[in-house]
Coordinates of C-alpha atoms in Angstrom, one line a residue:
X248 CA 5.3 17.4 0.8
X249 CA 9.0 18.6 0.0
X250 CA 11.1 16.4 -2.2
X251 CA 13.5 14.9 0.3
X252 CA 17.2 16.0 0.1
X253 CA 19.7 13.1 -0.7
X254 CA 23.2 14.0 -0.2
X255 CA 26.3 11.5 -1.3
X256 CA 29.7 11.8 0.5
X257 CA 32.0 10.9 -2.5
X258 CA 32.3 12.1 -6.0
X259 CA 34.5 9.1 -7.2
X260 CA 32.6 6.3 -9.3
X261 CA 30.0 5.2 -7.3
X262 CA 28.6 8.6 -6.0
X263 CA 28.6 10.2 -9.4
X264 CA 26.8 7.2 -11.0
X265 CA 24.1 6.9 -8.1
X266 CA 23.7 10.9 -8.3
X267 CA 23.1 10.6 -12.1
X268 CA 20.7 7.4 -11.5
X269 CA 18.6 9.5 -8.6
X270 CA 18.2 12.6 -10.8
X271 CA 17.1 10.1 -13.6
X272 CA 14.1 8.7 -11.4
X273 CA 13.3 12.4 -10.0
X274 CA 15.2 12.7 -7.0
X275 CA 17.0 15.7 -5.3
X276 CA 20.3 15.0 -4.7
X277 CA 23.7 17.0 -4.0
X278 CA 27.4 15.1 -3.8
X279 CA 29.8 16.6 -1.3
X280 CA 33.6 16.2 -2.7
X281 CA 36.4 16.5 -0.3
X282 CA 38.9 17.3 -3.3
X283 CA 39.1 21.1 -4.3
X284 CA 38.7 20.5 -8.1
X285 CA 38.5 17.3 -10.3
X286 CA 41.8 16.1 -11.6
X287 CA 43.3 13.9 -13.9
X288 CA 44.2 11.2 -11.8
X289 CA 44.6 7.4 -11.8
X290 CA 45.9 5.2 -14.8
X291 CA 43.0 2.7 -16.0
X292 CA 39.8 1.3 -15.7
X293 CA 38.5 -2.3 -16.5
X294 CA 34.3 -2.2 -17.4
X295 CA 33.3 -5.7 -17.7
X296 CA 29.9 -5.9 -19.2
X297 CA 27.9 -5.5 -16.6
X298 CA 29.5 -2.4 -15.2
X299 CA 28.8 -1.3 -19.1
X300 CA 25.6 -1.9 -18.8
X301 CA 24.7 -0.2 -15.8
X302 CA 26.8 3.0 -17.7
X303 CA 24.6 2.7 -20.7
X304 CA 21.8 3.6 -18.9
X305 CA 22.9 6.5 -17.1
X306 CA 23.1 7.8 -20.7
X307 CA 27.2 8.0 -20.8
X308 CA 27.9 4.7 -23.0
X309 CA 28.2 6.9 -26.0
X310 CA 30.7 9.1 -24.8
X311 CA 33.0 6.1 -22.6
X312 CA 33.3 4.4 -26.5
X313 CA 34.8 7.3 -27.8
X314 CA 37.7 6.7 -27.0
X315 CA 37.9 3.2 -24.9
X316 CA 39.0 -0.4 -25.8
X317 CA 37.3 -2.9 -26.6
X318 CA 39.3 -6.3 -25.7
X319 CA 38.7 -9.6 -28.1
X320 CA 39.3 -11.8 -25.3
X321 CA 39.8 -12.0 -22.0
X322 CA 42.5 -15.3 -21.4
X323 CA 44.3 -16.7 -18.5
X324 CA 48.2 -18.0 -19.0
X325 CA 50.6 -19.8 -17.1
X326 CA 53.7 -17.2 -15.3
X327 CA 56.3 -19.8 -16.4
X328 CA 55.0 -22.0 -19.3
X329 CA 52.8 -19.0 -21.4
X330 CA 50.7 -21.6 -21.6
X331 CA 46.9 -20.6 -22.0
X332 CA 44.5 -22.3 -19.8
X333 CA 41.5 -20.4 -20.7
X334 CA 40.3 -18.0 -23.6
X335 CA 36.4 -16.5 -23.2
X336 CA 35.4 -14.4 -26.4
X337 CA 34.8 -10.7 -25.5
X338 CA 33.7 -7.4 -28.2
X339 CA 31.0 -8.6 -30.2
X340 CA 30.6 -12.0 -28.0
X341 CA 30.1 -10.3 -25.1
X342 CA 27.7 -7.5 -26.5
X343 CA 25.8 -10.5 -27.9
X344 CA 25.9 -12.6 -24.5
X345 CA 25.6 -9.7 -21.8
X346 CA 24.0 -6.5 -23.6
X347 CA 27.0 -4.8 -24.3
X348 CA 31.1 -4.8 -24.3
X349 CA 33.8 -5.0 -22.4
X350 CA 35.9 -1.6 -22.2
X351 CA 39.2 -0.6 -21.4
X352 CA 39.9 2.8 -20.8
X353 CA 42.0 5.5 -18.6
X354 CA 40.2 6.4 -15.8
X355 CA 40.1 9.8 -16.1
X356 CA 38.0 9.0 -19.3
X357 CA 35.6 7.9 -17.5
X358 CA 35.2 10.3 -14.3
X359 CA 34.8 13.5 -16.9
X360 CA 31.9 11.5 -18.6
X361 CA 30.2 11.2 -14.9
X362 CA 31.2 14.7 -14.2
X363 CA 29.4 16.0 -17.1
X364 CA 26.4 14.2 -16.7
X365 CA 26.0 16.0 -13.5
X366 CA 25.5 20.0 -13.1
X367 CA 27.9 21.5 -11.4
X368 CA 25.9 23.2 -9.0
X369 CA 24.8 19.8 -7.7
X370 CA 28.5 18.9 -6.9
X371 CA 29.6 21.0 -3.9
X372 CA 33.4 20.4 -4.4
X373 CA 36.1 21.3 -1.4
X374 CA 33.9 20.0 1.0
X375 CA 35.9 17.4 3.5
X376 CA 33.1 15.5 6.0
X377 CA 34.4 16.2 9.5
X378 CA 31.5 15.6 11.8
X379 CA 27.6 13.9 10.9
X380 CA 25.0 14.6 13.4
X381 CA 21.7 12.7 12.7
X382 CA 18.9 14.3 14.7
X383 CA 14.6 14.1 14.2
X384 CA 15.0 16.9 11.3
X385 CA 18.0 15.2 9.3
X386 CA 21.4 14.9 9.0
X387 CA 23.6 17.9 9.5
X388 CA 26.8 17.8 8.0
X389 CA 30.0 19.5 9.2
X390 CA 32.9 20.5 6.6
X391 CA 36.2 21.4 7.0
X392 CA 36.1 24.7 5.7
X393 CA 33.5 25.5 8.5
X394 CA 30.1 25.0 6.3
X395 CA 27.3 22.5 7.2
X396 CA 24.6 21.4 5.2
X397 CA 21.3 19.4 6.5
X398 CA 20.1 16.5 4.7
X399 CA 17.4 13.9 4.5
X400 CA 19.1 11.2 3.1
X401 CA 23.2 10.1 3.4
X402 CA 25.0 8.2 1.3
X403 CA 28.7 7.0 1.8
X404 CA 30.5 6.8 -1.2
X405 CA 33.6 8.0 0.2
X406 CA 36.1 5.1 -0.1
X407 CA 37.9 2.9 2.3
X408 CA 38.6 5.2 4.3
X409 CA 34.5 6.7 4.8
X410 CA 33.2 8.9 7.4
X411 CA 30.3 8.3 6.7
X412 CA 30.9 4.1 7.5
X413 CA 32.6 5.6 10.9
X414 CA 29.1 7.0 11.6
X415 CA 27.5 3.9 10.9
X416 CA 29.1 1.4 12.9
X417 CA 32.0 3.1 14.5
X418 CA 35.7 2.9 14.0
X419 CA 37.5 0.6 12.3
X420 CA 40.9 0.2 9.9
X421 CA 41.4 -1.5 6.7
X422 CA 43.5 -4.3 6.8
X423 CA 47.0 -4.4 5.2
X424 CA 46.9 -7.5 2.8
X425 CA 50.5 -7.9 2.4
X426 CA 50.5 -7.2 -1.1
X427 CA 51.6 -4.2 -3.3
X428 CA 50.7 -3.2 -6.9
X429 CA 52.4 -1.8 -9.6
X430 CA 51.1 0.2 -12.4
X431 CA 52.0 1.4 -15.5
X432 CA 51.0 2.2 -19.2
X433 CA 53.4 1.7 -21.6
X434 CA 52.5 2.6 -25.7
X435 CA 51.7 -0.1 -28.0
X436 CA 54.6 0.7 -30.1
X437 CA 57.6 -0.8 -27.8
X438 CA 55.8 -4.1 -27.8
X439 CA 56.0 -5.8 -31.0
X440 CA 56.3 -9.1 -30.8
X441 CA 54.2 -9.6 -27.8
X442 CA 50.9 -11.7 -28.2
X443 CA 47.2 -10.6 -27.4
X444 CA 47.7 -6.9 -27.2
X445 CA 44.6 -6.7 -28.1
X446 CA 42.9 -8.6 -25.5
X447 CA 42.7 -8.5 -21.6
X448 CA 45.1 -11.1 -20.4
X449 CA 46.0 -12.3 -16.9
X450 CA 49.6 -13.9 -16.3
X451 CA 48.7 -16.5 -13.3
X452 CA 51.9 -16.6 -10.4
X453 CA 53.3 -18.8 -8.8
X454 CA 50.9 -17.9 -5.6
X455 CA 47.4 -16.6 -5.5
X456 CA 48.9 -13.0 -4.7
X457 CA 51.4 -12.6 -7.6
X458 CA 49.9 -11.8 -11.1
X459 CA 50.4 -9.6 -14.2
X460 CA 47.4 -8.3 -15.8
X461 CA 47.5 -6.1 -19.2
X462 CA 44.8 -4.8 -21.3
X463 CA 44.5 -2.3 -24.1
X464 CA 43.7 1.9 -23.5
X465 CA 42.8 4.7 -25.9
X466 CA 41.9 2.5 -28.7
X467 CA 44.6 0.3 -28.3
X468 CA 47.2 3.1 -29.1
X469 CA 48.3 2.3 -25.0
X470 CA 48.8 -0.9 -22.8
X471 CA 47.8 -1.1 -19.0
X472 CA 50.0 -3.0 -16.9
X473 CA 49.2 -4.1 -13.4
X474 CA 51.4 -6.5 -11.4
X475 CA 50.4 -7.5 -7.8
X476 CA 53.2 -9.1 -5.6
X477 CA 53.6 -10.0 -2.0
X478 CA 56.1 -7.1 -0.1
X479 CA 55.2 -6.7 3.7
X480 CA 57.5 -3.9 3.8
X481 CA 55.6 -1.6 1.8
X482 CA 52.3 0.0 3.5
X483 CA 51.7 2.9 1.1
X484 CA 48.6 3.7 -0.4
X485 CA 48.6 6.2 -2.5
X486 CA 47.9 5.3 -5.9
X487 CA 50.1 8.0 -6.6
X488 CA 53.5 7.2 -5.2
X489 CA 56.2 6.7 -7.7
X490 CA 57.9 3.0 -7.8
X491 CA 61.1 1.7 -8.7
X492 CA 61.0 -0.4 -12.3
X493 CA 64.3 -2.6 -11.1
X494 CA 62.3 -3.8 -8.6
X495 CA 59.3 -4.3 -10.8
X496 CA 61.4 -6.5 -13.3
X497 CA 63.0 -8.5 -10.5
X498 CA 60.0 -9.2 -8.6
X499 CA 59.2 -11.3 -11.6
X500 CA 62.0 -12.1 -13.1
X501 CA 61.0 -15.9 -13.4
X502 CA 58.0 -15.4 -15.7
X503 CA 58.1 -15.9 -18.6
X504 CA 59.8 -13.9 -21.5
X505 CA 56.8 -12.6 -23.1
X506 CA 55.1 -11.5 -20.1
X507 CA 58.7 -10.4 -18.7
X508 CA 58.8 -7.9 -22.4
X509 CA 56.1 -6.4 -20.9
X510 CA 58.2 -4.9 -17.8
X511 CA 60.7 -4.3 -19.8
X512 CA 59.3 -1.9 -21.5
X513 CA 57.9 0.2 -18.4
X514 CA 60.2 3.4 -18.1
X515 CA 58.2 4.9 -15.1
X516 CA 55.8 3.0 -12.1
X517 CA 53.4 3.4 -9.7
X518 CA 53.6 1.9 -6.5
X519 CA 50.9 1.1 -3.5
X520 CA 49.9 -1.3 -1.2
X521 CA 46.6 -2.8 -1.1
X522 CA 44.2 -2.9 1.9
X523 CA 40.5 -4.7 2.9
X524 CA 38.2 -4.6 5.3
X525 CA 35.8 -7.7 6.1
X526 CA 32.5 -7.5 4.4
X527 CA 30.1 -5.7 6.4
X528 CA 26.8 -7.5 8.3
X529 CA 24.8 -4.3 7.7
X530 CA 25.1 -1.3 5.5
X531 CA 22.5 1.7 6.9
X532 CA 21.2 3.1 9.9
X533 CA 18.2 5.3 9.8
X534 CA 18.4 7.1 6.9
X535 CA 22.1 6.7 5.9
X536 CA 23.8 3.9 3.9
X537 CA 27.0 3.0 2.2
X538 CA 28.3 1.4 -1.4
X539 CA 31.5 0.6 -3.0
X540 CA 34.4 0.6 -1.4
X541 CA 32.7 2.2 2.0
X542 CA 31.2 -0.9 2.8
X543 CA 32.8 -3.8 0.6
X544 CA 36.3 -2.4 -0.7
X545 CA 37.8 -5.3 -2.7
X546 CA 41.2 -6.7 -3.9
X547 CA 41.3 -6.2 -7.9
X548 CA 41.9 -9.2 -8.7
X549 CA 38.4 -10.0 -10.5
X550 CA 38.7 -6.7 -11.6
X551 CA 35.1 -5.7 -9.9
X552 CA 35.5 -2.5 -7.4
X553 CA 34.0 -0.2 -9.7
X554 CA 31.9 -2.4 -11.1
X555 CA 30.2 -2.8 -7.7
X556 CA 30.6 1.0 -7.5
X557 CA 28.5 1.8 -10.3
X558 CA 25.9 -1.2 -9.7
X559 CA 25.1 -0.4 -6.5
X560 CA 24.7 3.2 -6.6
X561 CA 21.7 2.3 -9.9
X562 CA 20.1 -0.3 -7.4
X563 CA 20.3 2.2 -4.3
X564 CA 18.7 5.0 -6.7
X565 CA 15.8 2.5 -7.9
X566 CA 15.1 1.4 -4.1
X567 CA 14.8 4.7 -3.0
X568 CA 13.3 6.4 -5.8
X569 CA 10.8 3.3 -5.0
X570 CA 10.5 4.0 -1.5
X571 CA 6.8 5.6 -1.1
X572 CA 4.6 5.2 2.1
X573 CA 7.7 2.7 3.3
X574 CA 10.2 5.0 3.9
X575 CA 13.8 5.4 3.5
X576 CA 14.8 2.8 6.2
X577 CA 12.5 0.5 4.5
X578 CA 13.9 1.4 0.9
X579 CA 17.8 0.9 2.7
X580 CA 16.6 -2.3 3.8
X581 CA 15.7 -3.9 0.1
X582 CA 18.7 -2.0 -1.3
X583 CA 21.2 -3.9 1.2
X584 CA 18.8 -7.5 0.5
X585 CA 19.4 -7.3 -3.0
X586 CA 23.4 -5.9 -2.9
X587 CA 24.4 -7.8 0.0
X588 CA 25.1 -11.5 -1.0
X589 CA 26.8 -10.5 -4.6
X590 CA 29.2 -8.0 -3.0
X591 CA 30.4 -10.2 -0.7
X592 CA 31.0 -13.2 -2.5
X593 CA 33.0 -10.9 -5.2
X594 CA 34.6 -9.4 -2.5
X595 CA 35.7 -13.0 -0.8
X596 CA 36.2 -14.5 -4.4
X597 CA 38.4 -11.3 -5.1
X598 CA 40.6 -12.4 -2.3
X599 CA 41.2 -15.9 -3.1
X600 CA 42.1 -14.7 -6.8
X601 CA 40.9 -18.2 -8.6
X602 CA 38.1 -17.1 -10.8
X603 CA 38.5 -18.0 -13.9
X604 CA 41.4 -19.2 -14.0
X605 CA 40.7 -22.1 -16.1
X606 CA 37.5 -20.9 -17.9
X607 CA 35.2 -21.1 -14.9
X608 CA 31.7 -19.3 -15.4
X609 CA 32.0 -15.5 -16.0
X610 CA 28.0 -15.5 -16.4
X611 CA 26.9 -14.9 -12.8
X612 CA 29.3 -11.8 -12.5
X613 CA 29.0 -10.3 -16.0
X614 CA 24.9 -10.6 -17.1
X615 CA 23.9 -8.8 -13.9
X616 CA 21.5 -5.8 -14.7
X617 CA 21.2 -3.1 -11.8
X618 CA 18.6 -1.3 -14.2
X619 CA 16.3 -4.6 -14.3
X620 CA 17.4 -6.8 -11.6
X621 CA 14.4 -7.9 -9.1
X622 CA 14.9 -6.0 -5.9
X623 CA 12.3 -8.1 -3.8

């Protein structure tokens, strides 16, 4: 019997790491990429340890240390007072605690270390999803550029925004969250005199949707600055639309000095609104399912979309890799059972942006391990 095809909608995170964990356990698998060539693009990314787990066994974990950070700490302050209301240990700690580190990095970093884990011929790039027909043979795929393909097996990984999710259950619209984010990286150099550079540290607003997060990049030779902020006005969401830095500084011009230094010395900004959908009830139909932000796209402020990304694309790989006389419906099945309950209560606890904000447990979120998890 022929090896079925598994084709993933989505080169970003998610569908790169469950296309490296299928070929790891044997499977045939091709990614469909709407984009016409991989770019630089983005500014950071946080890996908490269990998102650096997961990486370490695709076989990448060498090559992300290269050249991320590792924060010392990860610590929660006060916007007005500075004053610290939690500290948890991180680097060594956490390697100790969790089976490896947190790491800081640019994005970019991190894509060309999936990218190169996969060969090339096995990532069909300028191919945009218009139309998915399923029918008893497979699922036949339209493109833009007039192409189809036929597969066995579909996998969404193709963002808020997914066709594939359309397929699935229909239409539906992210949800404008009334806030907007601002990011920048600014080098270490124009911040002396500012505390914790070396760590990840979250400056705590006034409400639950006004923070300022900053964490070390490239080794610490860079610091990544993200600010979050209530603006109804603003509905873009492109993370690549240029902001204003007055605006940036005023919009939190009553914190306090130190974590005000840090906007100061922004020169440049990026701008975008942030949007959610409500978790989903179910994930799959017949042979095609969803992860990441397809099916449980999340606010960032527990600093977990790509974490959840990269997790469930290893447990989707070992379910179906697992599947046997079962099936693939079957396999879909104990893939959503064992994804389904985590997601969402990151994805809720995301929204109400109160996790750890006084040392509550990181445990249950950062010792998860997709390789060695029980899937039921």
């Amino acid at each position: 019997m022929a090896q079925p095809l598994i084709g993933i909608s989505g080169a970003g995170i998610g569908g790169l790491a469950a296309a490296i964990a299928l070929r790891k356990l044997g499977k045939d698998v091709i990614v469909f990429e709407q984009a016409a060539q991989f770019a630089r693009v983005g500014a950071d990314i946080n890996l908490t340890p269990n998102a650096v787990l997961a990486l370490d066994g695709l076989g990448i974990g060498d090559a992300l240390r290269e050249t991320a950070a590792r924060p010392t700490h990860r610590i929660s302050r006060t916007w007005d007072t500075g004053e610290e209301t939690s500290r948890i240990e991180m680097a060594e700690a956490a390697q100790t605690r969790y089976g490896a580190p947190q790491l800081t990095m640019h994005r970019a970093d991190l894509m060309t270390a999936l990218e190169q884990a996969m060969p090339s011929e096995q990532v069909r790039l300028g191919k945009r999803t218009q139309r998915i027909t399923e029918t008893p043979d497979g699922i036949d795929l339209a493109f833009a550029d007039g192409s189809t393909q036929r597969v066995d097996v579909l996998i969404g990984a193709d963002g808020i925004h997914s066709m594939v999710r359309t397929a699935i259950v229909g239409e539906e619209h992210p949800v404008f969250t009334g806030v907007v984010a601002y990011r920048a990286v600014v080098p270490a150099e124009r911040l002396q005199g500012v505390n914790n550079l070396n760590a990840f540290t979250k400056w705590w607003g006034p409400n639950p949707e006004t923070q300022i997060v900053t964490f070390p990049l490239n080794r610490g030779r860079d610091i990544f600055i993200f600010a979050t902020t209530p603006q109804d006005s603003w509905r873009h969401e492109s993370w690549t639309t240029p902001g204003d830095v007055a605006e940036l500084r005023a919009s939190y011009a009553d914190f306090h000095p130190e974590a005000r230094a840090l906007l100061d010395a922004c020169d440049t900004v990026l701008k975008s609104a942030l949007y959610v959908r409500d978790p989903l009830p179910t994930w799959s139909r017949g042979n095609m399912t969803l992860l990441g932000d397809a099916c449980h796209p999340m606010m960032p402020f527990m600093a977990q979309g790509a974490g959840m990304a990269i997790e469930d694309g290893i447990v989707l790989a070992r379910c179906l890799a697992d599947a046997g006389d079962a099936g693939v419906p079957a396999a879909l099945a104990r893939y959503q059972a064992a994804r389904l309950d985590r997601t969402a209560q990151i994805q809720i606890g995301s929204r109400g942006n109160n996790w750890l904000k006084a040392g509550s447990n990181a445990d249950w979120v950062y010792e998860y391990d997709a390789w060695n998890v029980a899937l039921g």
